[in-house]
Amino acid sequence: MTFEDFESLIDPPHKAAARTLLQTLAEQHSQLPPDDVVARLRDAGLLSDAAFQQYHADATLEITQPGQPQPDPVWADTVVRGTADTVVLAAPIAPQTSEPAPEQEAAEHTAASTARLSNYQLLGRLNAGGMGEIQLARDTSLLRKVAYKQLLDSTLDVPGLSQRFLLEAQVMAQLDHPNVVPVYALESRGDDRYAYAMKLVRGHTLAELLDSARTSLRQHTTRPAAVSRDTLLEHFLKVCDAMAYAHAKGVIHRDLKPANIMVGSFNEVYVMDWGLARLIAGPTDDSPDNLLNDPAAVDRSTLTATSGQTASNTGHSHTRLGEVLGTPRYMAPEQAAGANASLDERSDIYALGLILYELLSLRKARPQGYLETLLENARQGILPPLQAPAPGLSIAAELHAIVATATAVMPAQRYPTVAALADDIRHFLRGEPVSVLADSLLRKTQRWIGRHRQATLLMLMGIVMIALGATSLSLYQRYVVLEQAQFQKALLSRFVTGFADQKDRIEKQFLLFSTLLEDLVATAAATRLYGLPATEPIFTLEDYRTLDSGPPDLYPASRYADNVISIDYPVAFISHDAQPNAIALLRQLTPLRHQFRRIALMSEDASIGYLDPPAARQLIAEQGVPLHWSYIGLEEGVLLLYPGTAISGLPQDYDPRQALWYQQALADQDGRFCGSFRSDSLGEGLLLSCHSVIRDEARHPLGVAGVDIPLDYLIDTLLRWPEPNIIETFLLDSDGHIMIRSSDYQQHDQQTRSLEGPLYTEQEVLANLRQGRFGHLETERDDQPLWIVYDDIASLGWSYVVEFNPAD
């Protein structure tokens, strides 16, 4: 991101200020998309609306269609972008053909030497291969440990390696799924080198779990629950869920195998190593210069010869690079034949079938052998018969049929989607018929018994009771106790799973609010320090009250108590003792109206960013957005409040510097994101106010930015949980005070409420929270059973607590 990339869009009087703003943004962000940079220039008043619209009119997005030949991409200039339906490649920038001037080379060298320092402190190597490594790193901002992946210095001269590495990181980052390792940040290290930070997963690969199961089998010991067949099938279903999501986004993995599947300490499952991933409708140039085998992955894969060469090693579980891409032991026939251009979802389905084969039989589908033998068997689809792992054990006919369908030689004969494969496995686990096996009377009878175990057992117990009397009654009572215990266990599992999903939603929503507020702070600081006075009008409270002199887009809004509002302009306040430059300062800040509107839209959906005026008015004024109010108050005594409206109860010369929210933000030494509750001045209920201090380069305060979120929205969207047994949900601060509770819904108190609510009443829960322990508690209240589950919300420094009555 350099000034020269956008210079043609900027009028000459604004070029100096634009250069300064871009330098500031470059220091704050290691990477910013071009669309975001253009938007920030427009928001700072340095880019006209006409130039902004022209930029978007010229920007096109190429979506690759299957079957159409594609030009070779210039990987160094390719950006992976995502839409709601697919992941596509943006049109690459054409490479330069002329030799760079000496001045340009010197400038590039200076830029590289002054690249922004990494935000991660490397603590030691976790894994390494011939081309790259994964380091344990510490995020110096968020104080957490991450996995940090980078190429080795010795690989700088390998053509296309850095670009493929970048593509891998971008594809992983856009596969936003619980079973794909999240990418936290991408860093440019200079010289066309990249590194990225991702979640640190502690656990074992599926290959290691299968080895543990084989060891138990050889030693004739009971398989641990962690490697039982049903547990491994549950892990496999999570892998299917991740691949179904990736396929829906238009991405195939091409290197699925047990070594590329991680199972964490809490049974979280991740599909790893997307180094050979490709867009189904994307470029098909898979030559060595354009492909990266991931040498730092968990299985320590290595670069090997092309399929036309011989090799003497016999393991061949490593990823190969060349005409044939992937791992020979887990390749589909068409993949082993080198038909890379025709690969689609069904190639991944074949690999999943081989993994399922190994999971059920505890034998590899393709035994050890020479490389050419493995490849030839893979091309012909030759597999040994599926057999039980040991005498006395069996594999159900349904599972035989599922594996046979997933590993059919012809792609058209396989499952059409991963979801169809996963559905059949789930049908089998529930005792239901599968789609790939005709039913029989015997299997119907067995499934009926499986689905009606209680009735079947009662019938058998009735017969036994007639014969045995009191002994049978004792057996029945023990059966009822066991059934009740199993029901309670299943109920607790469902409750804990739902709790974890709801907690993640709360965490993500508040992270979004925090991000939007910090974007407003950064843009406000840059505009305050470097922006130029704009010619756009300023509208004060008096203008809104007289209406005739107000903004042209005034509109009655049901979400603001039917008051007329403006979504294009904020309302401006100047305190009675404001500094003399207050009017000039407001003219300088006027372009922030675009930033106000953008964060309001993005609070509803982070992918929106921009809507045409009618659609934006419908969303903000009628439907309503989470950021009900947003505002900026500066030390000079001025305030901008969005959306603009005639707020009753506030004087024309309202002084933000005397307000509780302003003083609280400046005085807070704990860096809290959310500060207090207050009643909405338009009568729309309680609002949670969140603030952040605006500072200059020397960290001196320039003012405070804030957003207000309706309490009813937080309760209805985040705390309310459609589970009939829920008693109440809470958000507690670090000392155990109740911040928000689900029973607070629609409390329109007119008094400002302190964040310090009453203490939560369960002392054992409070004691655990204060010691940083999280989990669940089974207790009683008023002679009724009570389950309490609790965990932390890291982005807030609060805790999430849910009370549940298992007896309802």
Coordinates of C-alpha atoms in Angstrom, one line a residue, residues 21 24-25 28-29 40 516-528 592 595 693-695 705:
L21 CA -2.7 9.8 6.1
T24 CA -0.3 6.7 9.3
L25 CA -2.5 3.9 8.1
Q28 CA -1.4 1.0 12.1
H29 CA -2.2 -1.8 9.7
R40 CA -10.7 6.0 4.3
L516 CA -15.7 -0.9 14.5
L517 CA -15.1 1.5 17.4
E518 CA -11.3 1.3 16.8
D519 CA -11.8 1.9 13.1
L520 CA -13.8 5.1 14.0
V521 CA -11.0 6.1 16.5
A522 CA -8.2 5.6 13.9
T523 CA -10.1 7.5 11.1
A524 CA -11.1 10.3 13.6
A525 CA -7.4 10.7 14.7
A526 CA -6.1 10.9 11.1
T527 CA -8.8 13.3 10.1
R528 CA -8.3 15.5 13.1
L592 CA -16.4 11.5 9.0
Q595 CA -17.4 6.5 8.5
V693 CA -9.8 7.4 23.7
I694 CA -8.6 9.2 20.5
R695 CA -4.9 9.9 20.7
A705 CA -15.2 8.1 20.5

